[in-house]
Amino acid sequence: QVQVMESGGGLVQPGGSLRLSCVVSGSVFSANVIRWYRQAPGKERELVAYISSGGRVGHTESVRGRFSISRDNTRDTAYLQMNSLKPEDTAVYYCNVLLSDYSDDPQYWGQGTQVTVSS
């Protein structure tokens, strides 16, 4: 059974940094596609960043240059480094796992971790 666990959220001041972690168990992590989503109150869930099994990455325009997704296959863990945080980055951040680069089904979600950017 695939399990996804996020951690690293919290309260941070504008301009600060956080690093989110996503630990995946029950799958061949090196083959997985990892995506970070976020959902702010009253808004739809949006894709923030992704990393393929081969390390190809993409970031949504609003976070480009501030956020960076990475993975460590030796630890079955993906990361989202978030710098220069803004109040509009406040959201619940979710890790989403695809088992391979070739299919969106099935996919697995973590429970989410809250990020609050406020002074």
PDB file of C-alpha atoms in Angstrom:
ATOM      1  CA  GLN A   1       0.000   0.000   0.000  1.00  0.00           C
ATOM      2  CA  VAL A   2       1.410   3.359  -1.006  1.00  0.00           C
ATOM      3  CA  GLN A   3       1.595   5.912   1.768  1.00  0.00           C
ATOM      4  CA  VAL A   4       2.484   9.575   1.419  1.00  0.00           C
ATOM      5  CA  MET A   5       3.509  11.744   4.337  1.00  0.00           C
ATOM      6  CA  GLU A   6       4.239  15.475   4.198  1.00  0.00           C
ATOM      7  CA  SER A   7       5.983  17.501   6.869  1.00  0.00           C
ATOM      8  CA  GLY A   8       7.733  20.800   7.335  1.00  0.00           C
ATOM      9  CA  GLY A   9       4.881  23.290   7.293  1.00  0.00           C
ATOM     10  CA  GLY A  10       4.469  26.039   9.833  1.00  0.00           C
ATOM     11  CA  LEU A  11       4.172  29.747  10.476  1.00  0.00           C
ATOM     12  CA  VAL A  12       6.777  31.973   8.876  1.00  0.00           C
ATOM     13  CA  GLN A  13       7.160  35.704   8.347  1.00  0.00           C
ATOM     14  CA  PRO A  14       7.060  37.206   4.862  1.00  0.00           C
ATOM     15  CA  GLY A  15      10.430  36.804   3.211  1.00  0.00           C
ATOM     16  CA  GLY A  16      11.188  33.691   5.204  1.00  0.00           C
ATOM     17  CA  SER A  17      11.854  30.130   4.102  1.00  0.00           C
ATOM     18  CA  LEU A  18      10.493  26.670   4.715  1.00  0.00           C
ATOM     19  CA  ARG A  19      11.361  23.258   3.357  1.00  0.00           C
ATOM     20  CA  LEU A  20       8.575  20.743   2.932  1.00  0.00           C
ATOM     21  CA  SER A  21       9.305  17.030   2.809  1.00  0.00           C
ATOM     22  CA  CYS A  22       7.307  14.217   1.246  1.00  0.00           C
ATOM     23  CA  VAL A  23       8.168  10.668   2.250  1.00  0.00           C
ATOM     24  CA  VAL A  24       6.704   7.891   0.121  1.00  0.00           C
ATOM     25  CA  SER A  25       6.494   4.253   1.160  1.00  0.00           C
ATOM     26  CA  GLY A  26       5.141   1.178  -0.570  1.00  0.00           C
ATOM     27  CA  SER A  27       6.299   2.099  -4.070  1.00  0.00           C
ATOM     28  CA  VAL A  28       9.418   2.162  -6.210  1.00  0.00           C
ATOM     29  CA  PHE A  29      10.187   5.759  -5.355  1.00  0.00           C
ATOM     30  CA  SER A  30      12.763   6.252  -8.090  1.00  0.00           C
ATOM     31  CA  ALA A  31      10.051   5.577 -10.692  1.00  0.00           C
ATOM     32  CA  ASN A  32       7.524   7.944  -9.147  1.00  0.00           C
ATOM     33  CA  VAL A  33       6.485  11.362 -10.350  1.00  0.00           C
ATOM     34  CA  ILE A  34       6.107  13.743  -7.423  1.00  0.00           C
ATOM     35  CA  ARG A  35       3.895  16.795  -7.552  1.00  0.00           C
ATOM     36  CA  TRP A  36       3.276  19.460  -4.955  1.00  0.00           C
ATOM     37  CA  TYR A  37      -0.145  21.084  -4.887  1.00  0.00           C
ATOM     38  CA  ARG A  38      -1.558  23.745  -2.618  1.00  0.00           C
ATOM     39  CA  GLN A  39      -5.015  24.864  -1.668  1.00  0.00           C
ATOM     40  CA  ALA A  40      -5.776  28.200  -0.065  1.00  0.00           C
ATOM     41  CA  PRO A  41      -9.077  28.868   1.717  1.00  0.00           C
ATOM     42  CA  GLY A  42     -11.860  29.411  -0.772  1.00  0.00           C
ATOM     43  CA  LYS A  43      -9.665  28.548  -3.747  1.00  0.00           C
ATOM     44  CA  GLU A  44      -9.173  25.528  -5.942  1.00  0.00           C
ATOM     45  CA  ARG A  45      -6.235  23.242  -5.493  1.00  0.00           C
ATOM     46  CA  GLU A  46      -3.385  24.259  -7.776  1.00  0.00           C
ATOM     47  CA  LEU A  47      -0.255  22.531  -8.999  1.00  0.00           C
ATOM     48  CA  VAL A  48       2.856  24.202  -7.620  1.00  0.00           C
ATOM     49  CA  ALA A  49       5.712  22.034  -8.868  1.00  0.00           C
ATOM     50  CA  TYR A  50       6.548  18.600 -10.216  1.00  0.00           C
ATOM     51  CA  ILE A  51       9.564  16.393 -10.635  1.00  0.00           C
ATOM     52  CA  SER A  52       9.718  13.394 -12.943  1.00  0.00           C
ATOM     53  CA  SER A  53      11.481  10.129 -12.272  1.00  0.00           C
ATOM     54  CA  GLY A  54      14.371  11.399 -14.340  1.00  0.00           C
ATOM     55  CA  GLY A  55      14.601  14.674 -12.451  1.00  0.00           C
ATOM     56  CA  ARG A  56      12.874  16.946 -14.925  1.00  0.00           C
ATOM     57  CA  VAL A  57      11.192  19.746 -12.993  1.00  0.00           C
ATOM     58  CA  GLY A  58       8.543  22.382 -13.502  1.00  0.00           C
ATOM     59  CA  HIS A  59       7.225  25.184 -11.322  1.00  0.00           C
ATOM     60  CA  THR A  60       4.132  27.280 -11.681  1.00  0.00           C
ATOM     61  CA  GLU A  61       4.836  30.855 -12.675  1.00  0.00           C
ATOM     62  CA  SER A  62       3.842  32.408  -9.349  1.00  0.00           C
ATOM     63  CA  VAL A  63       6.585  30.506  -7.489  1.00  0.00           C
ATOM     64  CA  ARG A  64       9.282  30.314 -10.161  1.00  0.00           C
ATOM     65  CA  GLY A  65      12.586  31.571  -8.832  1.00  0.00           C
ATOM     66  CA  ARG A  66      11.404  31.269  -5.230  1.00  0.00           C
ATOM     67  CA  PHE A  67      10.453  27.604  -4.850  1.00  0.00           C
ATOM     68  CA  SER A  68      12.493  24.585  -5.867  1.00  0.00           C
ATOM     69  CA  ILE A  69      11.429  20.954  -6.016  1.00  0.00           C
ATOM     70  CA  SER A  70      13.955  18.163  -5.613  1.00  0.00           C
ATOM     71  CA  ARG A  71      14.157  14.498  -4.717  1.00  0.00           C
ATOM     72  CA  ASP A  72      16.478  12.113  -2.913  1.00  0.00           C
ATOM     73  CA  ASN A  73      15.868   8.599  -4.150  1.00  0.00           C
ATOM     74  CA  THR A  74      18.097   7.151  -1.432  1.00  0.00           C
ATOM     75  CA  ARG A  75      15.673   8.487   1.174  1.00  0.00           C
ATOM     76  CA  ASP A  76      12.408   7.973  -0.774  1.00  0.00           C
ATOM     77  CA  THR A  77      11.796  11.649  -0.150  1.00  0.00           C
ATOM     78  CA  ALA A  78      10.924  14.689  -2.208  1.00  0.00           C
ATOM     79  CA  TYR A  79      11.334  18.268  -1.090  1.00  0.00           C
ATOM     80  CA  LEU A  80       9.885  21.669  -1.798  1.00  0.00           C
ATOM     81  CA  GLN A  81      12.260  24.443  -0.806  1.00  0.00           C
ATOM     82  CA  MET A  82      10.293  27.649  -0.438  1.00  0.00           C
ATOM     83  CA  ASN A  83      12.163  30.949  -0.207  1.00  0.00           C
ATOM     84  CA  SER A  84      11.022  34.561  -0.189  1.00  0.00           C
ATOM     85  CA  LEU A  85       7.631  33.495   1.050  1.00  0.00           C
ATOM     86  CA  LYS A  86       4.671  35.809   0.592  1.00  0.00           C
ATOM     87  CA  PRO A  87       1.323  35.956   2.388  1.00  0.00           C
ATOM     88  CA  GLU A  88      -0.324  34.666  -0.792  1.00  0.00           C
ATOM     89  CA  ASP A  89       1.670  31.441  -0.429  1.00  0.00           C
ATOM     90  CA  THR A  90      -0.451  30.616   2.607  1.00  0.00           C
ATOM     91  CA  ALA A  91      -2.190  27.313   1.929  1.00  0.00           C
ATOM     92  CA  VAL A  92      -2.313  23.650   2.751  1.00  0.00           C
ATOM     93  CA  TYR A  93       0.394  21.966   0.697  1.00  0.00           C
ATOM     94  CA  TYR A  94      -0.163  18.442  -0.559  1.00  0.00           C
ATOM     95  CA  CYS A  95       2.219  15.891  -1.997  1.00  0.00           C
ATOM     96  CA  ASN A  96       0.844  13.876  -4.900  1.00  0.00           C
ATOM     97  CA  VAL A  97       2.464  10.699  -6.199  1.00  0.00           C
ATOM     98  CA  LEU A  98       2.162   9.022  -9.572  1.00  0.00           C
ATOM     99  CA  LEU A  99       3.670   5.571  -9.817  1.00  0.00           C
ATOM    100  CA  SER A 100       5.317   6.306 -13.162  1.00  0.00           C
ATOM    101  CA  ASP A 101       5.852   8.962 -15.812  1.00  0.00           C
ATOM    102  CA  TYR A 102       3.358   7.256 -18.117  1.00  0.00           C
ATOM    103  CA  SER A 103       0.067   7.295 -16.265  1.00  0.00           C
ATOM    104  CA  ASP A 104      -1.951   9.570 -13.999  1.00  0.00           C
ATOM    105  CA  ASP A 105      -3.822   6.626 -12.574  1.00  0.00           C
ATOM    106  CA  PRO A 106      -3.546   5.643  -9.824  1.00  0.00           C
ATOM    107  CA  GLN A 107      -2.327   8.592  -7.815  1.00  0.00           C
ATOM    108  CA  TYR A 108      -1.822   8.997  -4.097  1.00  0.00           C
ATOM    109  CA  TRP A 109      -2.129  11.982  -1.806  1.00  0.00           C
ATOM    110  CA  GLY A 110      -0.732  12.915   1.537  1.00  0.00           C
ATOM    111  CA  GLN A 111      -2.779  14.499   4.278  1.00  0.00           C
ATOM    112  CA  GLY A 112      -1.328  17.960   3.669  1.00  0.00           C
ATOM    113  CA  THR A 113       0.787  20.337   5.695  1.00  0.00           C
ATOM    114  CA  GLN A 114      -0.248  23.898   6.566  1.00  0.00           C
ATOM    115  CA  VAL A 115       1.960  26.795   5.520  1.00  0.00           C
ATOM    116  CA  THR A 116       1.061  30.190   6.930  1.00  0.00           C
ATOM    117  CA  VAL A 117       2.960  33.296   5.900  1.00  0.00           C
ATOM    118  CA  SER A 118       2.149  36.191   8.182  1.00  0.00           C
ATOM    119  CA  SER A 119       3.805  38.898  10.223  1.00  0.00           C
TER     120      SER A 119
END
